[in-house]
PDB file of C-alpha atoms in Angstrom:
ATOM      1  CA  MET A 300     -17.332 -51.001  33.391  1.00  0.00           C
ATOM      2  CA  LYS A 301     -17.427 -52.116  29.853  1.00  0.00           C
ATOM      3  CA  VAL A 302     -15.223 -54.786  28.526  1.00  0.00           C
ATOM      4  CA  PHE A 303     -15.017 -55.296  24.773  1.00  0.00           C
ATOM      5  CA  VAL A 304     -14.547 -59.435  24.193  1.00  0.00           C
ATOM      6  CA  CYS A 305     -12.594 -59.974  21.191  1.00  0.00           C
ATOM      7  CA  ALA A 306     -12.585 -63.732  20.006  1.00  0.00           C
ATOM      8  CA  ASN A 307     -12.753 -65.752  17.034  1.00  0.00           C
ATOM      9  CA  LEU A 308     -15.823 -68.072  17.722  1.00  0.00           C
ATOM     10  CA  THR A 309     -15.159 -70.215  14.773  1.00  0.00           C
ATOM     11  CA  LYS A 310     -12.060 -71.677  16.814  1.00  0.00           C
ATOM     12  CA  GLU A 311     -13.253 -74.488  18.981  1.00  0.00           C
ATOM     13  CA  LYS A 312     -11.273 -73.348  22.189  1.00  0.00           C
ATOM     14  CA  SER A 313     -12.125 -69.837  22.039  1.00  0.00           C
ATOM     15  CA  PHE A 314     -15.924 -70.894  21.613  1.00  0.00           C
ATOM     16  CA  ALA A 315     -15.746 -73.257  24.509  1.00  0.00           C
ATOM     17  CA  ALA A 316     -14.178 -69.938  26.820  1.00  0.00           C
ATOM     18  CA  PHE A 317     -16.528 -67.574  25.493  1.00  0.00           C
ATOM     19  CA  PRO A 318     -19.621 -68.109  27.618  1.00  0.00           C
ATOM     20  CA  LYS A 319     -17.533 -68.930  30.583  1.00  0.00           C
ATOM     21  CA  ILE A 320     -15.979 -65.547  30.220  1.00  0.00           C
ATOM     22  CA  ILE A 321     -19.021 -63.593  29.555  1.00  0.00           C
ATOM     23  CA  SER A 322     -20.668 -65.357  32.741  1.00  0.00           C
ATOM     24  CA  GLU A 323     -17.623 -64.325  34.762  1.00  0.00           C
ATOM     25  CA  LEU A 324     -17.635 -60.609  33.817  1.00  0.00           C
ATOM     26  CA  GLN A 325     -21.474 -60.329  34.616  1.00  0.00           C
ATOM     27  CA  LYS A 326     -20.836 -61.813  37.624  1.00  0.00           C
ATOM     28  CA  ASN A 327     -18.542 -58.691  38.987  1.00  0.00           C
ATOM     29  CA  ASN A 328     -21.141 -56.329  37.202  1.00  0.00           C
ATOM     30  CA  ILE A 329     -18.891 -55.789  33.861  1.00  0.00           C
ATOM     31  CA  THR A 330     -21.019 -55.202  30.720  1.00  0.00           C
ATOM     32  CA  PRO A 331     -19.566 -57.368  27.968  1.00  0.00           C
ATOM     33  CA  LEU A 332     -19.564 -55.737  24.533  1.00  0.00           C
ATOM     34  CA  ALA A 333     -19.037 -58.058  21.436  1.00  0.00           C
ATOM     35  CA  GLU A 334     -18.953 -57.688  17.348  1.00  0.00           C
ATOM     36  CA  SER A 335     -22.490 -57.577  15.927  1.00  0.00           C
ATOM     37  CA  LYS A 336     -21.507 -60.660  13.740  1.00  0.00           C
ATOM     38  CA  TYR A 337     -21.581 -62.950  16.906  1.00  0.00           C
ATOM     39  CA  ALA A 338     -25.194 -61.931  17.942  1.00  0.00           C
ATOM     40  CA  ASP A 339     -26.789 -64.818  16.431  1.00  0.00           C
ATOM     41  CA  ILE A 340     -24.262 -67.310  17.869  1.00  0.00           C
ATOM     42  CA  CYS A 341     -24.917 -65.967  21.315  1.00  0.00           C
ATOM     43  CA  LYS A 342     -28.623 -65.893  20.757  1.00  0.00           C
ATOM     44  CA  SER A 343     -28.108 -69.648  19.768  1.00  0.00           C
ATOM     45  CA  LEU A 344     -26.614 -70.305  23.118  1.00  0.00           C
ATOM     46  CA  ASP A 345     -28.929 -68.616  25.352  1.00  0.00           C
ATOM     47  CA  ILE A 346     -26.070 -66.135  26.233  1.00  0.00           C
ATOM     48  CA  SER A 347     -27.823 -62.742  27.133  1.00  0.00           C
ATOM     49  CA  GLY A 348     -26.567 -59.380  28.702  1.00  0.00           C
ATOM     50  CA  ILE A 349     -24.125 -58.544  25.857  1.00  0.00           C
ATOM     51  CA  THR A 350     -24.099 -55.006  24.222  1.00  0.00           C
ATOM     52  CA  PHE A 351     -23.403 -55.851  20.063  1.00  0.00           C
ATOM     53  CA  ALA A 352     -21.965 -53.235  17.610  1.00  0.00           C
ATOM     54  CA  GLU A 353     -19.444 -52.945  15.015  1.00  0.00           C
ATOM     55  CA  ALA A 354     -15.626 -53.354  16.216  1.00  0.00           C
ATOM     56  CA  GLU A 355     -14.530 -49.730  15.905  1.00  0.00           C
ATOM     57  CA  GLU A 356     -17.933 -48.313  18.038  1.00  0.00           C
ATOM     58  CA  ASN A 357     -17.103 -51.178  20.570  1.00  0.00           C
ATOM     59  CA  ALA A 358     -13.328 -49.871  20.712  1.00  0.00           C
ATOM     60  CA  ALA A 359     -14.283 -46.514  21.434  1.00  0.00           C
ATOM     61  CA  ASN A 360     -17.121 -47.308  24.068  1.00  0.00           C
ATOM     62  CA  CYS A 361     -15.308 -49.746  26.006  1.00  0.00           C
ATOM     63  CA  ASP A 362     -12.713 -49.570  29.053  1.00  0.00           C
ATOM     64  CA  ILE A 363     -10.996 -52.546  28.354  1.00  0.00           C
ATOM     65  CA  PHE A 364     -10.024 -55.008  25.497  1.00  0.00           C
ATOM     66  CA  LEU A 365     -10.359 -58.659  26.239  1.00  0.00           C
ATOM     67  CA  THR A 366      -8.786 -60.855  23.926  1.00  0.00           C
ATOM     68  CA  ILE A 367      -9.496 -65.007  23.745  1.00  0.00           C
ATOM     69  CA  GLY A 368      -6.981 -66.639  21.953  1.00  0.00           C
ATOM     70  CA  GLY A 369      -3.326 -66.812  21.411  1.00  0.00           C
ATOM     71  CA  ASP A 370      -0.702 -64.414  20.678  1.00  0.00           C
ATOM     72  CA  GLY A 371      -2.121 -64.013  17.204  1.00  0.00           C
ATOM     73  CA  THR A 372      -5.222 -62.779  18.587  1.00  0.00           C
ATOM     74  CA  ILE A 373      -3.251 -60.184  20.782  1.00  0.00           C
ATOM     75  CA  LEU A 374      -1.315 -58.893  17.798  1.00  0.00           C
ATOM     76  CA  ARG A 375      -4.441 -58.576  15.627  1.00  0.00           C
ATOM     77  CA  TRP A 376      -6.302 -56.474  18.427  1.00  0.00           C
ATOM     78  CA  GLY A 377      -3.452 -54.811  20.454  1.00  0.00           C
ATOM     79  CA  LYS A 378      -2.713 -52.026  17.664  1.00  0.00           C
ATOM     80  CA  ARG A 379      -6.451 -50.958  17.750  1.00  0.00           C
ATOM     81  CA  ALA A 380      -6.387 -51.285  21.648  1.00  0.00           C
ATOM     82  CA  ALA A 381      -3.256 -48.888  21.316  1.00  0.00           C
ATOM     83  CA  SER A 382      -4.692 -46.483  19.082  1.00  0.00           C
ATOM     84  CA  HIS A 383      -7.540 -45.909  21.456  1.00  0.00           C
ATOM     85  CA  ASN A 384      -5.171 -45.816  24.539  1.00  0.00           C
ATOM     86  CA  LYS A 385      -7.170 -48.609  26.286  1.00  0.00           C
ATOM     87  CA  PRO A 386      -5.640 -51.585  28.212  1.00  0.00           C
ATOM     88  CA  LEU A 387      -5.910 -55.115  26.938  1.00  0.00           C
ATOM     89  CA  LEU A 388      -6.066 -58.280  28.731  1.00  0.00           C
ATOM     90  CA  GLY A 389      -5.504 -61.578  27.023  1.00  0.00           C
ATOM     91  CA  VAL A 390      -6.782 -64.936  27.689  1.00  0.00           C
ATOM     92  CA  ASN A 391      -4.861 -67.874  26.372  1.00  0.00           C
ATOM     93  CA  THR A 392      -6.598 -70.312  24.380  1.00  0.00           C
ATOM     94  CA  GLY A 393      -3.772 -70.691  22.042  1.00  0.00           C
ATOM     95  CA  ARG A 394      -0.822 -72.956  21.982  1.00  0.00           C
ATOM     96  CA  LEU A 395       1.803 -70.612  23.654  1.00  0.00           C
ATOM     97  CA  GLY A 396       0.170 -67.523  24.561  1.00  0.00           C
ATOM     98  CA  PHE A 397       3.254 -65.784  25.749  1.00  0.00           C
ATOM     99  CA  MET A 398       1.631 -62.513  25.818  1.00  0.00           C
ATOM    100  CA  ALA A 399      -1.740 -63.742  27.313  1.00  0.00           C
ATOM    101  CA  THR A 400      -1.686 -63.386  31.071  1.00  0.00           C
ATOM    102  CA  LEU A 401      -4.691 -65.504  31.973  1.00  0.00           C
ATOM    103  CA  GLU A 402      -5.076 -69.417  31.440  1.00  0.00           C
ATOM    104  CA  THR A 403      -8.935 -70.397  31.066  1.00  0.00           C
ATOM    105  CA  ASP A 404      -8.733 -72.310  34.675  1.00  0.00           C
ATOM    106  CA  ASP A 405      -8.002 -68.730  36.253  1.00  0.00           C
ATOM    107  CA  LEU A 406     -11.076 -66.721  34.916  1.00  0.00           C
ATOM    108  CA  SER A 407     -12.328 -66.105  38.779  1.00  0.00           C
ATOM    109  CA  LYS A 408      -9.391 -63.536  38.370  1.00  0.00           C
ATOM    110  CA  LEU A 409     -11.569 -61.453  36.193  1.00  0.00           C
ATOM    111  CA  SER A 410     -12.965 -59.887  39.408  1.00  0.00           C
ATOM    112  CA  ALA A 411      -9.596 -57.876  39.396  1.00  0.00           C
ATOM    113  CA  LEU A 412     -10.841 -55.774  36.228  1.00  0.00           C
ATOM    114  CA  SER A 413     -13.478 -54.160  38.443  1.00  0.00           C
ATOM    115  CA  SER A 414     -11.468 -53.775  41.279  1.00  0.00           C
ATOM    116  CA  GLY A 415      -8.798 -52.111  39.380  1.00  0.00           C
ATOM    117  CA  SER A 416      -6.154 -54.544  41.117  1.00  0.00           C
ATOM    118  CA  TYR A 417      -3.812 -55.265  38.153  1.00  0.00           C
ATOM    119  CA  GLU A 418      -0.499 -53.992  36.746  1.00  0.00           C
ATOM    120  CA  ILE A 419       0.151 -52.754  33.451  1.00  0.00           C
ATOM    121  CA  SER A 420       2.924 -54.097  31.221  1.00  0.00           C
ATOM    122  CA  PRO A 421       3.675 -51.230  28.532  1.00  0.00           C
ATOM    123  CA  ARG A 422       4.450 -52.456  25.166  1.00  0.00           C
ATOM    124  CA  MET A 423       6.488 -50.395  22.544  1.00  0.00           C
ATOM    125  CA  LEU A 424       5.230 -50.605  19.020  1.00  0.00           C
ATOM    126  CA  LEU A 425       7.016 -49.658  15.711  1.00  0.00           C
ATOM    127  CA  ASN A 426       6.063 -47.292  12.822  1.00  0.00           C
ATOM    128  CA  VAL A 427       7.094 -49.171   9.751  1.00  0.00           C
ATOM    129  CA  THR A 428       7.351 -47.051   6.447  1.00  0.00           C
ATOM    130  CA  LEU A 429       8.042 -48.484   3.069  1.00  0.00           C
ATOM    131  CA  SER A 430       9.313 -45.898   0.486  1.00  0.00           C
ATOM    132  CA  SER A 431       8.630 -47.745  -2.952  1.00  0.00           C
ATOM    133  CA  ALA A 432       8.418 -46.189  -6.421  1.00  0.00           C
ATOM    134  CA  GLY A 433       7.786 -42.817  -4.982  1.00  0.00           C
ATOM    135  CA  LYS A 434       4.884 -43.799  -3.159  1.00  0.00           C
ATOM    136  CA  THR A 435       4.732 -44.398   0.683  1.00  0.00           C
ATOM    137  CA  GLU A 436       2.992 -47.068   2.514  1.00  0.00           C
ATOM    138  CA  ARG A 437       2.794 -47.415   6.417  1.00  0.00           C
ATOM    139  CA  TYR A 438       2.054 -50.168   9.117  1.00  0.00           C
ATOM    140  CA  THR A 439       2.312 -50.399  12.490  1.00  0.00           C
ATOM    141  CA  ALA A 440       3.754 -53.818  14.314  1.00  0.00           C
ATOM    142  CA  LEU A 441       4.012 -54.959  17.634  1.00  0.00           C
ATOM    143  CA  ASN A 442       6.259 -57.859  17.157  1.00  0.00           C
ATOM    144  CA  ASP A 443       8.310 -57.628  14.360  1.00  0.00           C
ATOM    145  CA  VAL A 444       9.149 -56.509  10.901  1.00  0.00           C
ATOM    146  CA  VAL A 445      10.889 -59.064   8.600  1.00  0.00           C
ATOM    147  CA  LEU A 446      12.406 -59.224   5.440  1.00  0.00           C
ATOM    148  CA  PHE A 447      12.910 -62.637   3.634  1.00  0.00           C
ATOM    149  CA  LYS A 448      13.868 -63.774   0.322  1.00  0.00           C
ATOM    150  CA  GLY A 449      11.552 -65.825  -1.838  1.00  0.00           C
ATOM    151  CA  VAL A 450      11.421 -69.889  -1.694  1.00  0.00           C
ATOM    152  CA  ARG A 451      13.809 -70.383  -4.952  1.00  0.00           C
ATOM    153  CA  SER A 452      15.547 -66.808  -4.868  1.00  0.00           C
ATOM    154  CA  LYS A 453      19.417 -66.457  -4.775  1.00  0.00           C
ATOM    155  CA  LEU A 454      20.437 -65.050  -1.548  1.00  0.00           C
ATOM    156  CA  PRO A 455      20.216 -61.171  -1.371  1.00  0.00           C
ATOM    157  CA  GLU A 456      22.495 -59.000   0.362  1.00  0.00           C
ATOM    158  CA  TYR A 457      20.726 -56.780   3.319  1.00  0.00           C
ATOM    159  CA  ILE A 458      21.867 -53.266   4.028  1.00  0.00           C
ATOM    160  CA  VAL A 459      20.980 -52.085   7.618  1.00  0.00           C
ATOM    161  CA  TYR A 460      21.340 -48.184   8.714  1.00  0.00           C
ATOM    162  CA  SER A 461      21.130 -46.836  11.908  1.00  0.00           C
ATOM    163  CA  GLY A 462      19.999 -43.236  10.757  1.00  0.00           C
ATOM    164  CA  ASP A 463      22.341 -42.574   7.935  1.00  0.00           C
ATOM    165  CA  THR A 464      25.153 -44.598   9.083  1.00  0.00           C
ATOM    166  CA  GLU A 465      25.499 -47.818   7.539  1.00  0.00           C
ATOM    167  CA  LEU A 466      25.643 -50.859  10.429  1.00  0.00           C
ATOM    168  CA  THR A 467      26.214 -54.267   8.271  1.00  0.00           C
ATOM    169  CA  GLY A 468      25.430 -55.811   5.186  1.00  0.00           C
ATOM    170  CA  VAL A 469      24.738 -59.439   5.674  1.00  0.00           C
ATOM    171  CA  ARG A 470      23.893 -61.927   2.712  1.00  0.00           C
ATOM    172  CA  ALA A 471      21.139 -64.211   4.352  1.00  0.00           C
ATOM    173  CA  ASP A 472      17.568 -65.751   4.000  1.00  0.00           C
ATOM    174  CA  GLY A 473      16.148 -62.521   5.877  1.00  0.00           C
ATOM    175  CA  LEU A 474      16.251 -60.155   8.744  1.00  0.00           C
ATOM    176  CA  ILE A 475      14.064 -59.544  11.633  1.00  0.00           C
ATOM    177  CA  ILE A 476      13.756 -56.229  13.238  1.00  0.00           C
ATOM    178  CA  SER A 477      11.506 -56.627  16.510  1.00  0.00           C
ATOM    179  CA  THR A 478      10.477 -54.974  19.754  1.00  0.00           C
ATOM    180  CA  PRO A 479      11.414 -56.474  22.989  1.00  0.00           C
ATOM    181  CA  THR A 480       7.727 -58.114  23.176  1.00  0.00           C
ATOM    182  CA  GLY A 481       8.858 -59.673  19.755  1.00  0.00           C
ATOM    183  CA  SER A 482      11.967 -60.758  21.180  1.00  0.00           C
ATOM    184  CA  THR A 483      10.284 -64.021  22.396  1.00  0.00           C
ATOM    185  CA  ALA A 484       8.832 -64.721  18.785  1.00  0.00           C
ATOM    186  CA  TYR A 485      10.315 -65.378  15.414  1.00  0.00           C
ATOM    187  CA  SER A 486      13.790 -63.515  16.597  1.00  0.00           C
ATOM    188  CA  LEU A 487      13.960 -66.054  19.605  1.00  0.00           C
ATOM    189  CA  SER A 488      13.357 -69.064  17.022  1.00  0.00           C
ATOM    190  CA  ALA A 489      16.442 -67.386  14.933  1.00  0.00           C
ATOM    191  CA  GLY A 490      18.807 -67.301  17.895  1.00  0.00           C
ATOM    192  CA  GLY A 491      17.959 -63.773  19.310  1.00  0.00           C
ATOM    193  CA  PRO A 492      18.057 -63.091  22.962  1.00  0.00           C
ATOM    194  CA  ILE A 493      15.062 -62.446  25.115  1.00  0.00           C
ATOM    195  CA  ILE A 494      14.654 -58.740  26.037  1.00  0.00           C
ATOM    196  CA  ASP A 495      12.574 -57.451  28.992  1.00  0.00           C
ATOM    197  CA  PRO A 496       9.672 -55.706  27.511  1.00  0.00           C
ATOM    198  CA  ARG A 497      10.095 -52.499  29.747  1.00  0.00           C
ATOM    199  CA  LEU A 498      13.183 -51.634  27.482  1.00  0.00           C
ATOM    200  CA  SER A 499      13.096 -49.233  24.528  1.00  0.00           C
ATOM    201  CA  CYS A 500      15.237 -50.930  21.831  1.00  0.00           C
ATOM    202  CA  PHE A 501      15.062 -52.765  18.329  1.00  0.00           C
ATOM    203  CA  GLU A 502      16.503 -56.171  18.012  1.00  0.00           C
ATOM    204  CA  LEU A 503      18.239 -56.998  14.782  1.00  0.00           C
ATOM    205  CA  THR A 504      18.579 -60.791  14.065  1.00  0.00           C
ATOM    206  CA  ALA A 505      19.724 -62.362  10.806  1.00  0.00           C
ATOM    207  CA  LEU A 506      17.796 -65.526   9.299  1.00  0.00           C
ATOM    208  CA  SER A 507      20.530 -68.147   8.155  1.00  0.00           C
ATOM    209  CA  PRO A 508      23.231 -65.687   7.572  1.00  0.00           C
ATOM    210  CA  HIS A 509      25.967 -66.980   5.280  1.00  0.00           C
ATOM    211  CA  THR A 510      28.963 -65.626   7.332  1.00  0.00           C
ATOM    212  CA  LEU A 511      30.769 -67.046  10.558  1.00  0.00           C
ATOM    213  CA  PHE A 512      30.292 -63.892  12.369  1.00  0.00           C
ATOM    214  CA  SER A 513      26.840 -62.525  12.164  1.00  0.00           C
ATOM    215  CA  ARG A 514      25.150 -61.993  15.650  1.00  0.00           C
ATOM    216  CA  PRO A 515      21.749 -60.320  16.711  1.00  0.00           C
ATOM    217  CA  MET A 516      22.288 -56.753  17.580  1.00  0.00           C
ATOM    218  CA  ILE A 517      20.388 -54.348  20.073  1.00  0.00           C
ATOM    219  CA  PHE A 518      19.846 -50.792  19.204  1.00  0.00           C
ATOM    220  CA  SER A 519      18.377 -47.658  20.792  1.00  0.00           C
ATOM    221  CA  ALA A 520      14.870 -46.999  19.839  1.00  0.00           C
ATOM    222  CA  GLU A 521      15.821 -43.495  19.801  1.00  0.00           C
ATOM    223  CA  VAL A 522      17.475 -43.645  16.191  1.00  0.00           C
ATOM    224  CA  PRO A 523      15.319 -45.196  13.454  1.00  0.00           C
ATOM    225  CA  LEU A 524      16.700 -47.996  11.550  1.00  0.00           C
ATOM    226  CA  LYS A 525      16.711 -48.405   7.655  1.00  0.00           C
ATOM    227  CA  ALA A 526      16.788 -51.520   5.512  1.00  0.00           C
ATOM    228  CA  ARG A 527      17.111 -51.981   1.903  1.00  0.00           C
ATOM    229  CA  TYR A 528      18.501 -55.178  -0.136  1.00  0.00           C
ATOM    230  CA  ILE A 529      21.103 -55.778  -3.183  1.00  0.00           C
ATOM    231  CA  ALA A 530      19.597 -58.227  -5.360  1.00  0.00           C
ATOM    232  CA  TYR A 531      21.867 -61.442  -6.580  1.00  0.00           C
ATOM    233  CA  GLU A 532      20.449 -62.758 -10.141  1.00  0.00           C
ATOM    234  CA  ASN A 533      16.731 -61.323  -9.537  1.00  0.00           C
ATOM    235  CA  SER A 534      16.504 -62.220  -6.046  1.00  0.00           C
ATOM    236  CA  SER A 535      13.204 -62.023  -4.809  1.00  0.00           C
ATOM    237  CA  VAL A 536      12.625 -60.260  -1.204  1.00  0.00           C
ATOM    238  CA  PHE A 537       9.341 -59.857   0.659  1.00  0.00           C
ATOM    239  CA  LEU A 538       8.366 -57.696   3.571  1.00  0.00           C
ATOM    240  CA  SER A 539       6.111 -58.956   6.654  1.00  0.00           C
ATOM    241  CA  VAL A 540       4.696 -56.976   9.451  1.00  0.00           C
ATOM    242  CA  ASP A 541       3.608 -58.890  12.065  1.00  0.00           C
ATOM    243  CA  GLY A 542       3.309 -61.912  10.252  1.00  0.00           C
ATOM    244  CA  SER A 543       0.030 -60.588   8.488  1.00  0.00           C
ATOM    245  CA  GLU A 544       1.615 -58.780   5.766  1.00  0.00           C
ATOM    246  CA  SER A 545       3.813 -60.190   2.394  1.00  0.00           C
ATOM    247  CA  ILE A 546       4.728 -57.261   0.310  1.00  0.00           C
ATOM    248  CA  ASP A 547       6.881 -57.657  -2.852  1.00  0.00           C
ATOM    249  CA  LEU A 548      10.315 -55.472  -2.633  1.00  0.00           C
ATOM    250  CA  SER A 549      12.262 -53.977  -5.287  1.00  0.00           C
ATOM    251  CA  PRO A 550      16.027 -53.433  -4.701  1.00  0.00           C
ATOM    252  CA  ASP A 551      15.033 -49.601  -4.928  1.00  0.00           C
ATOM    253  CA  ASP A 552      12.517 -49.915  -1.900  1.00  0.00           C
ATOM    254  CA  HIS A 553      13.695 -48.596   1.417  1.00  0.00           C
ATOM    255  CA  ILE A 554      12.087 -49.580   4.876  1.00  0.00           C
ATOM    256  CA  THR A 555      12.108 -47.341   7.785  1.00  0.00           C
ATOM    257  CA  ILE A 556      11.320 -48.763  11.154  1.00  0.00           C
ATOM    258  CA  GLU A 557      10.881 -46.214  14.104  1.00  0.00           C
ATOM    259  CA  ARG A 558       9.334 -46.308  17.758  1.00  0.00           C
ATOM    260  CA  SER A 559       5.508 -45.430  17.705  1.00  0.00           C
ATOM    261  CA  ASP A 560       4.070 -42.828  19.752  1.00  0.00           C
ATOM    262  CA  LEU A 561       1.228 -45.612  20.698  1.00  0.00           C
ATOM    263  CA  THR A 562       2.031 -47.866  23.599  1.00  0.00           C
ATOM    264  CA  LEU A 563       0.012 -51.004  24.268  1.00  0.00           C
ATOM    265  CA  LYS A 564      -0.926 -51.463  27.652  1.00  0.00           C
ATOM    266  CA  LEU A 565      -1.235 -55.080  28.423  1.00  0.00           C
ATOM    267  CA  ILE A 566      -2.775 -55.738  31.646  1.00  0.00           C
ATOM    268  CA  ASP A 567      -0.974 -58.351  34.001  1.00  0.00           C
ATOM    269  CA  ILE A 568      -3.320 -59.648  36.566  1.00  0.00           C
ATOM    270  CA  ASP A 569      -0.760 -61.309  38.884  1.00  0.00           C
ATOM    271  CA  GLY A 570       2.382 -59.065  38.155  1.00  0.00           C
ATOM    272  CA  GLY A 571       5.639 -60.426  37.131  1.00  0.00           C
ATOM    273  CA  SER A 572       3.972 -62.605  34.122  1.00  0.00           C
ATOM    274  CA  PHE A 573       6.474 -61.913  31.493  1.00  0.00           C
ATOM    275  CA  TYR A 574       9.283 -63.713  33.836  1.00  0.00           C
ATOM    276  CA  SER A 575       6.672 -66.324  34.963  1.00  0.00           C
ATOM    277  CA  SER A 576       6.229 -66.848  31.044  1.00  0.00           C
ATOM    278  CA  VAL A 577       9.766 -67.256  30.270  1.00  0.00           C
ATOM    279  CA  HIS A 578      10.025 -70.008  33.039  1.00  0.00           C
ATOM    280  CA  ASN A 579       6.928 -71.995  32.348  1.00  0.00           C
ATOM    281  CA  LYS A 580       6.363 -71.745  28.635  1.00  0.00           C
ATOM    282  CA  LEU A 581       9.993 -71.596  27.354  1.00  0.00           C
ATOM    283  CA  ILE A 582      12.389 -73.033  29.995  1.00  0.00           C
ATOM    284  CA  ARG A 583      10.300 -75.569  31.885  1.00  0.00           C
ATOM    285  CA  PRO A 584       9.166 -77.537  29.019  1.00  0.00           C
ATOM    286  CA  LEU A 585      12.915 -78.210  28.095  1.00  0.00           C
ATOM    287  CA  LYS A 586      13.651 -79.912  31.296  1.00  0.00           C
TER     288      LYS A 586
END
């Protein structure tokens, strides 16, 4: 078995966890793969037995992706894992690590990878199409798509459609359209509900809406959502996909959000990790 270990070794906690994870994998007769750029670091740490190659080659040759970091690391590598139809296990070294199902003090559980004694938590992804000035740009999202106004911009009005039917028009700082996985991220902070990741749906949450009656809404993922905005005194609006894009929009631009054919297979070693995370990372700290 080959496991592609994906880590940013410039981060202290990931750097500290890396050799421990490599050792645990090798103890279970698992061959670790890593990016070529980390070969010198591993040599300086006297870590051997790793197969080094470029990321795309490792992605094609591995059986499993293993990320070291927080949810941002899973967002970064999860789409690549999904495109190769490979499962992914997240080891948490971040602050919350809601999607990561293994903590660094539980590394002995990595033996489950070789035995196959784990569950898969399938996560839907989004296809995002931006139609702008006769051109089309496409993106993939695991968490969410966010439209947001500039810092000094006047308040725009956002128009949202289900298929060709207009759903709502709302003046707000922005809109969040999220997957069930993304329901525990930005949407949660904006007052949206937590959604079981096994569901297939879109969640629409307005950011600071200027109305008494705006509420989060949930829609079937079988029908695409479309969004645009109406400017007020030259409002500036931007598009963000999983927090990694910041694209300047014009009122003539249209964004279409559809369910992707890709699915991320998140490895859940203990089973029921989503509800454990809700309890331990979102509810218990409030007591």
